[in-house]
XYZ file of C-alpha atoms in Angstrom:
674
model
C -30.739 -51.699 -12.470
C -30.348 -55.165 -10.850
C -27.605 -57.389 -12.295
C -30.158 -59.625 -14.074
C -31.513 -56.496 -15.762
C -28.104 -55.659 -17.144
C -27.834 -59.228 -18.461
C -31.246 -59.032 -20.147
C -30.324 -55.683 -21.682
C -27.050 -57.090 -22.998
C -28.839 -60.058 -24.535
C -31.464 -57.755 -26.042
C -28.838 -55.489 -27.613
C -26.936 -58.510 -28.923
C -30.098 -59.852 -30.518
C -30.907 -56.489 -32.108
C -27.436 -56.281 -33.651
C -27.628 -59.826 -34.924
C -24.752 -60.928 -32.694
C -25.864 -64.492 -32.055
C -22.311 -65.231 -31.070
C -22.713 -62.801 -28.212
C -25.866 -64.576 -27.053
C -24.107 -67.928 -27.013
C -21.483 -66.471 -24.699
C -24.092 -66.177 -21.931
C -25.282 -69.773 -22.263
C -23.837 -72.477 -20.060
C -21.564 -74.479 -22.343
C -20.531 -77.269 -19.953
C -22.564 -80.062 -18.406
C -23.678 -79.912 -14.761
C -24.352 -83.408 -13.451
C -25.035 -82.210 -9.896
C -28.392 -80.726 -10.896
C -31.630 -82.710 -10.903
C -32.229 -83.309 -13.717
C -28.631 -82.859 -14.939
C -27.926 -79.950 -17.278
C -26.491 -80.944 -20.654
C -25.439 -78.403 -23.304
C -26.470 -78.923 -26.916
C -22.978 -80.213 -27.676
C -23.303 -83.213 -25.321
C -23.834 -86.678 -26.841
C -26.306 -89.217 -25.441
C -24.286 -92.416 -24.922
C -26.804 -94.547 -23.025
C -27.559 -96.931 -25.893
C -23.975 -97.722 -26.902
C -22.980 -98.209 -23.256
C -25.803 -100.689 -22.725
C -24.846 -102.671 -25.827
C -21.158 -102.735 -24.902
C -21.942 -103.948 -21.395
C -23.992 -106.774 -22.915
C -20.964 -107.843 -24.970
C -18.790 -107.724 -21.862
C -21.202 -110.020 -20.012
C -20.978 -112.613 -22.780
C -17.190 -112.749 -22.331
C -17.302 -112.561 -18.536
C -15.334 -109.292 -18.545
C -15.823 -106.869 -15.661
C -14.217 -103.881 -17.402
C -13.160 -102.912 -20.912
C -10.418 -100.425 -21.824
C -10.915 -98.228 -24.909
C -7.802 -96.275 -26.010
C -8.087 -93.326 -28.378
C -5.801 -94.777 -31.045
C -5.736 -97.282 -33.906
C -3.868 -100.504 -34.684
C -0.843 -98.463 -35.790
C -0.779 -96.361 -32.605
C -1.344 -93.252 -34.718
C -1.775 -89.767 -33.286
C -4.352 -88.889 -35.934
C -6.901 -91.601 -36.634
C -9.637 -92.268 -39.179
C -13.272 -91.727 -38.143
C -13.785 -95.506 -38.291
C -11.128 -95.906 -35.575
C -12.579 -93.242 -33.257
C -13.966 -95.830 -30.850
C -13.401 -93.676 -27.786
C -15.341 -90.834 -29.422
C -18.184 -93.157 -30.422
C -18.543 -94.438 -26.869
C -18.065 -91.155 -24.965
C -19.013 -88.323 -27.336
C -15.601 -86.760 -26.626
C -13.660 -86.038 -29.820
C -10.305 -84.894 -28.406
C -7.155 -86.493 -29.811
C -5.899 -87.920 -26.510
C -7.613 -90.010 -23.884
C -8.627 -93.418 -22.554
C -12.125 -94.635 -21.717
C -12.998 -97.480 -19.349
C -16.407 -99.130 -18.998
C -17.622 -101.458 -16.239
C -21.103 -102.892 -15.720
C -22.056 -99.929 -13.535
C -19.712 -97.042 -14.394
C -17.913 -95.334 -17.251
C -14.948 -92.964 -17.024
C -12.753 -90.946 -19.369
C -9.160 -89.893 -18.712
C -7.757 -86.971 -20.701
C -5.207 -84.219 -20.117
C -5.728 -80.547 -19.285
C -5.892 -79.472 -22.946
C -9.253 -81.211 -23.260
C -11.008 -80.900 -19.893
C -13.328 -78.132 -21.047
C -14.048 -79.933 -24.306
C -14.895 -83.136 -22.437
C -17.307 -81.290 -20.146
C -19.014 -79.846 -23.220
C -19.311 -83.113 -25.152
C -19.949 -85.878 -22.600
C -23.269 -86.684 -20.969
C -23.597 -87.644 -17.316
C -23.027 -91.342 -17.951
C -19.332 -90.510 -17.827
C -16.943 -89.457 -15.091
C -14.056 -87.194 -16.106
C -10.727 -88.194 -14.559
C -7.848 -85.730 -14.811
C -4.798 -87.803 -13.843
C -3.987 -89.466 -17.170
C -1.300 -91.833 -15.876
C -1.879 -95.552 -16.281
C -1.336 -95.931 -12.550
C -4.377 -93.678 -12.028
C -6.495 -95.747 -14.436
C -5.326 -98.959 -12.766
C -6.167 -97.576 -9.331
C -9.693 -96.783 -10.538
C -10.011 -100.279 -12.025
C -8.916 -101.900 -8.775
C -11.566 -99.923 -6.908
C -14.339 -100.826 -9.375
C -13.491 -104.381 -10.502
C -13.994 -107.268 -8.033
C -10.928 -109.252 -7.010
C -10.249 -112.160 -9.341
C -12.086 -110.636 -12.311
C -10.703 -109.896 -15.766
C -10.251 -106.590 -17.587
C -10.607 -106.797 -21.353
C -8.578 -104.960 -23.985
C -7.945 -105.058 -27.729
C -4.254 -106.029 -28.196
C -4.119 -104.143 -31.504
C -4.740 -100.870 -29.618
C -2.103 -101.361 -26.904
C 1.547 -100.479 -27.292
C 4.125 -102.668 -25.605
C 4.704 -100.069 -22.913
C 0.986 -99.565 -22.303
C 0.460 -103.290 -21.772
C 3.461 -103.552 -19.474
C 2.368 -100.560 -17.387
C -1.117 -102.007 -16.872
C 0.321 -105.419 -16.050
C 2.684 -104.013 -13.429
C -0.005 -101.863 -11.820
C -2.541 -104.690 -11.683
C -0.379 -107.740 -10.948
C -0.548 -107.545 -7.144
C -4.286 -106.787 -7.077
C -5.588 -110.200 -8.203
C -7.081 -108.572 -11.300
C -5.760 -109.499 -14.727
C -5.800 -108.272 -18.309
C -7.614 -110.359 -20.904
C -6.684 -109.985 -24.562
C -9.881 -109.922 -26.649
C -9.129 -110.639 -30.334
C -12.309 -108.963 -31.653
C -12.878 -105.328 -30.711
C -16.066 -105.075 -28.652
C -16.822 -101.483 -29.649
C -16.809 -102.553 -33.293
C -19.406 -105.190 -32.411
C -21.905 -102.542 -31.274
C -20.953 -99.794 -33.761
C -23.386 -100.651 -36.534
C -22.888 -97.576 -38.733
C -19.076 -97.616 -38.573
C -17.514 -96.166 -41.709
C -16.035 -98.614 -44.235
C -12.421 -98.421 -45.338
C -11.792 -95.976 -48.173
C -12.128 -97.470 -51.646
C -9.889 -94.869 -53.285
C -6.821 -96.182 -55.070
C -3.389 -95.444 -53.687
C -1.079 -93.101 -55.592
C 2.672 -92.895 -56.101
C 4.661 -89.697 -55.769
C 5.769 -88.172 -59.080
C 9.460 -88.372 -59.904
C 9.879 -84.590 -59.630
C 9.469 -84.732 -55.828
C 11.599 -87.856 -55.291
C 15.368 -88.143 -55.005
C 15.400 -91.773 -53.846
C 13.259 -94.406 -55.633
C 11.755 -97.038 -53.354
C 14.320 -99.631 -54.401
C 17.143 -97.398 -53.171
C 15.335 -96.853 -49.855
C 14.882 -100.605 -49.401
C 18.590 -101.185 -49.998
C 19.443 -98.366 -47.579
C 17.319 -99.948 -44.828
C 18.673 -103.420 -45.589
C 22.179 -102.060 -45.084
C 21.158 -100.962 -41.582
C 19.653 -104.386 -40.864
C 22.850 -106.083 -42.070
C 25.127 -103.774 -40.079
C 23.223 -104.064 -36.797
C 25.384 -105.933 -34.247
C 22.348 -107.782 -32.847
C 21.957 -109.505 -36.231
C 18.256 -109.115 -37.028
C 17.030 -110.931 -40.129
C 13.832 -108.945 -40.684
C 12.271 -105.573 -39.942
C 8.569 -105.155 -39.116
C 7.086 -101.747 -39.977
C 3.848 -100.829 -38.211
C 3.555 -97.020 -38.270
C 1.575 -95.859 -41.296
C 4.152 -93.301 -42.389
C 6.904 -95.959 -42.441
C 5.413 -97.973 -45.295
C 4.230 -94.863 -47.155
C 7.753 -93.397 -47.026
C 9.519 -96.630 -47.965
C 7.532 -97.117 -51.176
C 6.860 -93.440 -52.037
C 3.120 -94.137 -51.873
C 0.264 -92.037 -50.512
C -3.365 -92.704 -49.566
C -6.306 -90.999 -47.887
C -7.340 -93.285 -45.031
C -6.564 -90.741 -42.294
C -8.044 -87.211 -42.396
C -5.400 -84.568 -43.149
C -2.695 -87.294 -43.413
C -1.889 -89.007 -46.747
C -1.521 -92.476 -45.230
C -3.102 -95.866 -45.892
C -3.608 -98.914 -43.678
C -0.517 -101.084 -44.077
C 2.283 -103.116 -42.529
C 5.585 -104.184 -44.075
C 7.814 -107.150 -43.267
C 11.228 -106.612 -44.848
C 13.908 -109.317 -44.920
C 17.202 -109.420 -46.792
C 15.556 -111.407 -49.597
C 11.835 -110.630 -49.498
C 9.393 -107.733 -49.124
C 5.885 -108.407 -47.821
C 3.474 -105.480 -48.007
C 0.184 -105.986 -46.143
C -2.613 -103.706 -47.312
C -6.072 -103.703 -48.879
C -4.959 -105.074 -52.223
C -8.098 -104.042 -54.116
C -6.807 -100.459 -53.954
C -3.706 -101.311 -56.009
C -3.987 -100.397 -59.682
C -2.218 -102.382 -62.384
C 0.178 -99.461 -62.746
C 1.102 -99.620 -59.058
C 1.598 -103.386 -59.224
C 4.083 -102.877 -62.046
C 5.710 -100.018 -60.110
C 6.257 -102.333 -57.106
C 7.427 -105.315 -59.199
C 4.557 -107.281 -57.686
C 4.642 -110.103 -60.240
C 8.205 -111.358 -59.681
C 10.032 -113.142 -56.854
C 13.354 -111.288 -56.524
C 14.732 -109.355 -53.556
C 13.331 -106.111 -54.996
C 9.901 -107.534 -55.780
C 7.050 -106.596 -53.439
C 4.701 -109.410 -52.441
C 1.239 -107.940 -51.865
C -0.705 -109.573 -49.034
C -4.080 -108.912 -47.452
C -3.952 -106.407 -44.583
C -5.674 -108.783 -42.161
C -3.113 -111.568 -42.670
C -0.124 -109.810 -41.118
C -0.288 -111.854 -37.898
C -0.463 -115.130 -39.822
C 2.558 -114.337 -41.985
C 4.536 -113.000 -39.043
C 3.778 -116.174 -37.092
C 4.986 -118.320 -40.008
C 8.170 -116.293 -40.310
C 9.142 -116.507 -36.635
C 8.468 -120.259 -36.687
C 11.542 -120.636 -38.884
C 14.942 -121.349 -37.300
C 17.617 -118.659 -36.911
C 15.397 -115.626 -37.512
C 15.139 -112.420 -35.503
C 12.584 -109.643 -36.061
C 13.499 -106.000 -35.420
C 10.622 -103.820 -34.214
C 10.308 -100.188 -33.158
C 8.522 -100.356 -29.816
C 6.908 -96.901 -30.085
C 4.590 -97.974 -32.914
C 4.305 -101.771 -32.745
C 1.078 -102.999 -31.176
C 0.893 -105.752 -28.599
C -1.025 -108.081 -30.943
C 2.032 -108.365 -33.205
C 4.600 -108.289 -30.435
C 3.058 -111.192 -28.514
C 3.516 -113.671 -31.369
C 7.252 -112.997 -31.796
C 8.444 -115.747 -29.481
C 10.708 -116.919 -28.009
C 12.454 -113.744 -26.862
C 15.641 -114.618 -28.758
C 13.726 -113.993 -31.982
C 12.981 -110.389 -31.059
C 15.123 -107.251 -31.286
C 13.766 -103.884 -30.163
C 14.620 -100.219 -30.455
C 12.445 -97.232 -29.655
C 12.194 -96.281 -33.317
C 12.689 -98.304 -36.473
C 15.534 -97.418 -38.856
C 12.882 -96.214 -41.308
C 11.662 -93.534 -38.887
C 15.165 -92.321 -38.045
C 16.221 -92.319 -41.702
C 13.039 -90.541 -42.816
C 13.651 -87.828 -40.210
C 16.675 -86.538 -42.157
C 15.458 -85.006 -45.412
C 17.548 -85.471 -48.537
C 18.517 -82.530 -50.754
C 15.402 -82.771 -52.907
C 13.091 -83.030 -49.906
C 14.694 -79.984 -48.296
C 14.408 -77.915 -51.462
C 10.781 -78.728 -52.226
C 9.708 -78.360 -48.597
C 11.182 -74.853 -48.595
C 9.291 -74.131 -51.834
C 6.014 -75.318 -50.295
C 6.465 -72.923 -47.379
C 6.882 -69.970 -49.741
C 3.540 -70.701 -51.404
C 1.960 -71.412 -48.029
C 3.110 -68.000 -46.786
C 1.132 -66.413 -49.616
C -2.067 -68.063 -48.355
C -1.506 -66.963 -44.750
C -0.659 -63.408 -45.818
C -3.905 -63.346 -47.818
C -5.791 -64.401 -44.684
C -4.177 -61.818 -42.394
C -4.658 -58.975 -44.855
C -8.315 -59.914 -45.385
C -8.978 -60.145 -41.645
C -7.332 -56.783 -41.050
C -9.897 -55.212 -43.380
C -12.933 -57.387 -42.617
C -12.932 -57.741 -38.827
C -13.717 -54.059 -38.076
C -16.932 -54.518 -40.081
C -18.056 -57.077 -37.477
C -19.255 -59.850 -39.779
C -16.512 -62.480 -39.621
C -16.273 -65.430 -37.233
C -13.741 -68.059 -36.251
C -15.340 -70.416 -38.767
C -15.329 -67.995 -41.687
C -11.657 -67.231 -41.018
C -10.804 -70.951 -41.004
C -12.716 -71.443 -44.240
C -10.957 -68.473 -45.821
C -7.418 -69.698 -45.156
C -8.324 -73.182 -46.390
C -9.696 -71.627 -49.582
C -6.522 -69.561 -50.041
C -4.353 -72.657 -49.674
C -6.498 -74.654 -52.093
C -5.558 -72.201 -54.867
C -1.838 -72.742 -54.417
C 0.131 -75.051 -56.705
C 0.120 -78.745 -55.708
C -2.326 -78.169 -52.840
C -3.706 -81.352 -51.293
C -5.854 -79.794 -48.559
C -5.224 -78.800 -44.922
C -2.642 -80.696 -42.866
C -4.897 -80.596 -39.776
C -8.145 -79.022 -38.634
C -7.533 -75.279 -38.460
C -7.331 -73.790 -34.978
C -9.114 -70.448 -35.417
C -9.612 -69.003 -31.950
C -10.623 -65.607 -30.620
C -10.568 -64.276 -27.068
C -11.144 -66.971 -24.421
C -11.332 -69.733 -27.039
C -7.676 -69.074 -27.851
C -6.806 -69.999 -24.272
C -7.716 -73.588 -25.233
C -4.506 -74.687 -26.943
C -6.180 -77.197 -29.299
C -9.558 -75.555 -29.863
C -11.180 -75.712 -33.289
C -14.413 -73.821 -34.000
C -17.776 -75.449 -34.566
C -21.166 -73.995 -35.450
C -22.021 -73.986 -31.746
C -18.783 -72.507 -30.403
C -17.650 -70.105 -33.127
C -17.164 -66.538 -31.861
C -17.482 -63.368 -33.887
C -14.098 -61.734 -34.444
C -13.745 -58.237 -32.991
C -11.091 -55.567 -32.673
C -11.306 -55.923 -28.891
C -9.899 -59.461 -28.662
C -6.725 -61.267 -29.609
C -7.000 -63.844 -32.372
C -4.885 -66.988 -32.819
C -4.798 -68.994 -36.049
C -2.830 -72.254 -36.201
C -3.130 -73.770 -39.660
C -1.251 -75.811 -42.202
C -1.395 -77.262 -45.672
C -0.587 -80.474 -47.457
C 1.184 -79.996 -50.761
C 2.616 -82.560 -53.115
C 6.040 -81.195 -52.191
C 5.630 -80.570 -48.470
C 3.623 -80.182 -45.288
C 3.268 -76.866 -43.453
C 2.283 -75.740 -39.958
C 2.270 -72.108 -38.835
C 0.662 -70.101 -36.027
C 0.198 -66.358 -35.863
C -1.482 -64.320 -33.115
C -2.835 -60.848 -33.872
C -4.821 -58.000 -32.348
C -6.768 -55.541 -34.523
C -7.468 -53.037 -31.755
C -5.450 -51.871 -28.763
C -3.817 -54.714 -26.820
C -3.385 -54.448 -23.079
C 0.084 -53.988 -21.626
C -0.018 -57.561 -20.336
C -1.023 -58.968 -23.742
C 1.783 -57.070 -25.430
C 4.381 -58.188 -22.903
C 3.238 -61.813 -23.038
C 3.340 -61.806 -26.842
C 6.798 -60.266 -26.897
C 8.133 -62.806 -24.414
C 6.686 -65.658 -26.476
C 8.393 -64.152 -29.523
C 11.652 -63.911 -27.576
C 11.426 -67.632 -26.861
C 10.853 -68.412 -30.520
C 13.809 -66.277 -31.550
C 16.143 -67.636 -28.871
C 15.679 -71.198 -30.071
C 15.781 -70.201 -33.740
C 19.139 -68.426 -33.496
C 20.850 -70.918 -31.198
C 24.069 -72.575 -32.391
C 24.672 -76.060 -31.005
C 26.827 -79.160 -31.574
C 25.467 -81.784 -33.954
C 23.804 -84.527 -31.927
C 22.302 -82.166 -29.356
C 18.836 -83.197 -28.228
C 15.959 -80.776 -28.534
C 15.027 -81.284 -24.896
C 18.257 -79.487 -23.958
C 17.185 -76.341 -25.815
C 13.523 -76.449 -24.863
C 14.013 -74.120 -21.889
C 15.205 -71.365 -24.248
C 11.641 -71.131 -25.524
C 10.340 -70.634 -21.989
C 13.017 -68.543 -20.298
C 11.632 -65.089 -21.144
C 8.228 -66.217 -19.847
C 9.693 -67.786 -16.711
C 11.367 -64.487 -15.852
C 7.935 -62.980 -15.142
C 6.231 -66.111 -13.827
C 4.522 -67.242 -17.035
C 4.651 -70.614 -18.807
C 2.802 -72.884 -21.242
C 1.613 -76.465 -20.951
C 2.323 -77.957 -24.378
C 5.451 -79.077 -26.181
C 7.791 -76.589 -27.813
C 8.035 -78.287 -31.189
C 7.658 -81.394 -33.331
C 8.965 -82.812 -36.582
C 7.228 -81.963 -39.862
C 7.002 -84.198 -42.937
C 7.137 -83.940 -46.731
C 3.523 -84.434 -47.808
C 3.263 -86.535 -44.664
C 2.216 -86.050 -41.063
C 2.239 -82.539 -39.653
C 3.505 -84.139 -36.427
C 6.397 -86.327 -37.558
C 8.195 -88.333 -34.915
C 10.846 -88.780 -33.660
C 12.044 -85.179 -34.191
C 11.306 -82.420 -31.699
C 11.997 -81.029 -28.252
C 10.668 -83.805 -26.016
C 12.690 -86.228 -23.936
C 12.040 -89.219 -26.196
C 13.023 -87.426 -29.425
C 16.237 -88.284 -31.239
C 19.219 -85.873 -31.423
C 19.096 -83.087 -34.003
C 20.964 -83.630 -37.265
C 21.490 -81.618 -40.418
C 18.412 -81.870 -42.661
C 15.736 -82.361 -40.016
C 12.657 -80.123 -39.953
C 10.973 -79.115 -36.707
C 8.382 -76.637 -35.546
C 9.284 -74.063 -32.884
C 6.133 -72.965 -31.045
C 6.235 -71.382 -27.585
C 3.015 -69.862 -26.295
C 1.101 -68.433 -23.364
C -2.556 -68.931 -22.413
C -4.557 -66.913 -19.910
C -7.645 -68.915 -19.001
C -10.960 -67.411 -20.133
C -9.161 -64.410 -21.616
C -6.703 -64.938 -24.476
C -4.107 -67.237 -25.967
C -0.795 -66.611 -27.727
C 1.273 -68.977 -29.837
C 3.984 -68.181 -32.357
C 4.872 -71.207 -34.449
C 7.361 -71.523 -37.266
C 8.909 -74.491 -39.048
C 12.697 -74.524 -39.300
C 15.254 -76.765 -40.977
C 18.441 -77.694 -39.149
C 21.473 -76.560 -41.134
C 25.271 -76.488 -40.683
C 26.783 -73.263 -39.407
C 30.348 -71.995 -39.595
C 31.836 -71.102 -36.210
C 35.125 -69.406 -35.381
C 36.790 -72.481 -33.894
C 34.561 -75.541 -33.900
C 33.317 -77.822 -36.639
C 30.129 -79.869 -36.906
C 27.870 -77.215 -35.397
C 24.268 -76.595 -36.374
C 21.549 -73.962 -36.164
C 17.945 -73.419 -37.294
C 16.885 -71.790 -40.559
C 13.253 -70.672 -40.373
C 11.252 -71.652 -43.464
C 7.856 -70.287 -42.365
C 7.704 -66.839 -43.940
C 4.900 -64.714 -42.479
C 5.527 -61.525 -40.430
C 4.476 -61.227 -36.797
C 1.960 -58.635 -35.568
C 4.022 -55.454 -35.058
C 1.340 -54.012 -32.791
C 2.057 -56.733 -30.217
C 5.857 -56.426 -30.165
C 7.454 -54.381 -27.375
C 10.905 -53.818 -28.846
C 12.206 -52.444 -25.535
C 12.184 -56.028 -24.218
C 14.241 -57.414 -27.102
C 18.017 -57.652 -27.030
C 20.050 -56.259 -29.905
C 20.739 -59.847 -31.019
C 17.029 -60.644 -31.083
C 16.218 -57.479 -33.022
C 18.998 -58.277 -35.487
C 17.575 -61.778 -35.997
C 14.066 -60.362 -36.487
C 15.207 -57.832 -39.072
C 17.144 -60.506 -40.988
C 14.074 -62.748 -40.913
C 11.968 -59.963 -42.379
C 14.573 -59.437 -45.107
C 14.260 -63.145 -45.930
C 10.473 -62.874 -46.172
C 10.821 -59.973 -48.605
C 13.433 -61.804 -50.676
C 11.534 -65.101 -50.970
C 7.834 -64.257 -50.712
C 7.919 -60.968 -52.620
C 8.677 -62.587 -56.013
C 6.017 -65.253 -55.411
C 3.402 -62.578 -54.696
C 4.440 -60.800 -57.903
C 4.247 -64.077 -59.821
C 0.686 -64.635 -58.613
C -0.324 -61.039 -59.342
C -1.082 -60.311 -55.680
C 0.122 -56.711 -55.596
C -2.024 -55.559 -52.681
C -0.792 -58.511 -50.636
C 2.785 -57.593 -51.510
C 2.247 -54.038 -50.293
C 0.806 -55.460 -47.065
C 3.809 -57.746 -46.655
C 6.299 -54.929 -47.259
C 4.549 -52.736 -44.692
C 4.608 -55.476 -42.065
C 8.259 -56.393 -42.672
C 9.779 -52.951 -42.249
C 12.939 -53.018 -40.141
C 12.800 -52.356 -36.421
C 15.052 -49.661 -34.960
C 17.971 -51.267 -33.154
C 17.945 -48.533 -30.486
C 14.792 -50.080 -29.000
C 16.794 -52.714 -27.148
C 17.041 -52.340 -23.400
C 17.817 -55.889 -22.275
C 20.600 -55.636 -19.753
C 22.116 -59.114 -20.174
C 23.530 -60.324 -23.474
C 21.079 -62.873 -24.814
C 23.800 -64.920 -26.499
C 25.564 -65.293 -23.159
C 22.352 -66.590 -21.589
C 21.982 -69.085 -24.416
C 25.539 -70.300 -23.860
C 24.910 -70.638 -20.126
C 21.736 -72.667 -20.709
C 23.515 -75.121 -22.995
C 26.483 -75.335 -20.645
C 24.196 -76.258 -17.752
C 22.665 -79.007 -19.888
C 26.119 -80.367 -20.688
C 27.183 -80.332 -17.046
C 24.122 -82.399 -16.169
C 25.042 -84.972 -18.861
C 21.801 -84.385 -20.732
C 23.387 -83.928 -24.129
């Protein structure tokens, strides 16, 4: 039979069996702008009208180009729908990117995680550019904008570094940036969502060790002790103000934040927010009716620039800002330069990164309950998938439902990544009605999910296979697991940076020519952001200290085939060594077993097997009683089966893994990285 006949037969069989997911697999899912007329999938968004209206606004201001970042005024990673200006203009909903519009062209820059998604969501009004550097965007602007013309931007959406990078790249081209005080996208976005009207809430005393007054005094001590003698601290990141006052909101999906700024001096506290969301109880809680040094003055959110300008107009003042999260609109009014003091991160962010005893205890507790929900999911899938009725979407819904039944649940901590087969090769894929695949025993399945609880935030990834994995899939999974274990069991001096250990997560993959393109881990909050800076394994993260929580998540992705990620959250704890003091290690608090079917124990060293068996003992010790408490006896049996010890004789690694770990850290020290 000709090849087209086989295709028709396959489609016919899929239709007969009700496998609409199988039919979708044969449809073209990405745009093709080279055809006449262009081919657009059903997921593409028509952007002609909003582009036309934006270009009209640009003409009124004599702007030849307009830059649209994918962030908000607080430079947040996760933003509210009302701040998704890049998505409104382009149709692309990825979490990272920059759009630029001229009178004749429109282009989007995003990284490799989102190229496929962009091709599925954008229409042919947009070019997709794959070099995301600002120098690349500036080069495009120079080629498209006439000499002498201006390029508009919203200063509230530019960081200091972003503005400086554009300025440097454009300064010799006779093209200049123009700060536009009113966002032009907002002018044409007529159905933009309003700000939430829900009242803010305070954390209950049972999850707090430090009341807000103690935190304020702690931060004031750091202001007073700073040798550069700042007189005030400006807080711009949303989690800074929420942490300082032990308050939570719901302005950002999956993140319990609220729009706010804080200006803290040694004598006054100015909190800028939407004051109509403050109840009488919260006003009393914040001492909002008095004038002392521990009384919070509530000001309208939109007046922060005015009050900051008044403050810096005074003599002998100096404002401390964290440059990573302060927007250019606030920075540009702190003049002259002698009135400004900068650091990468504010003292609130660095203090918040180290959890106190109560925060550590309750975050561990949250992970025990979260493990119950994930175990429920994996056990259900193990039984349901062979029946052929479940999809990526139904699996995501199921784990969210399981979490919602746990004590103190406050919803997911991010959109669940439920990905089967080739979809799992997209590191940040989340299923939709159009893209959701049916789960089968013939494909690997990756689920990256997390929960918000009143006492903690969770993030965990497990990869499973319900049939017979290929030799390559099994080896890749095992090597990813080896990377997770190698980081998790590493002992290191206090003050070591995560970037110096990052290679341990990749080494087993590198040995066979494999790698992954995302970061190896990030900080995790307490009923806060699931990505909590500045903790993690990247170059701009701060050194590890006792009490920090981080994810550890190596992976491997084979394009159009499968994806693997193994992610756990760990707390950094002191460890006793034979000779040295002040050494640390990781204690894994995620408590869900890995898929035994995918582990090739012959690749693991005896040290790695020992770590794995101890980890499984910990799961039994901590999760077993919780399963009993909740009456989940079948789930407990499943957990016990999947946490049986591995035979130590399976190890065949020829080089001692601990020696390799020591060598890796020694190399980092010799290169003066630590």
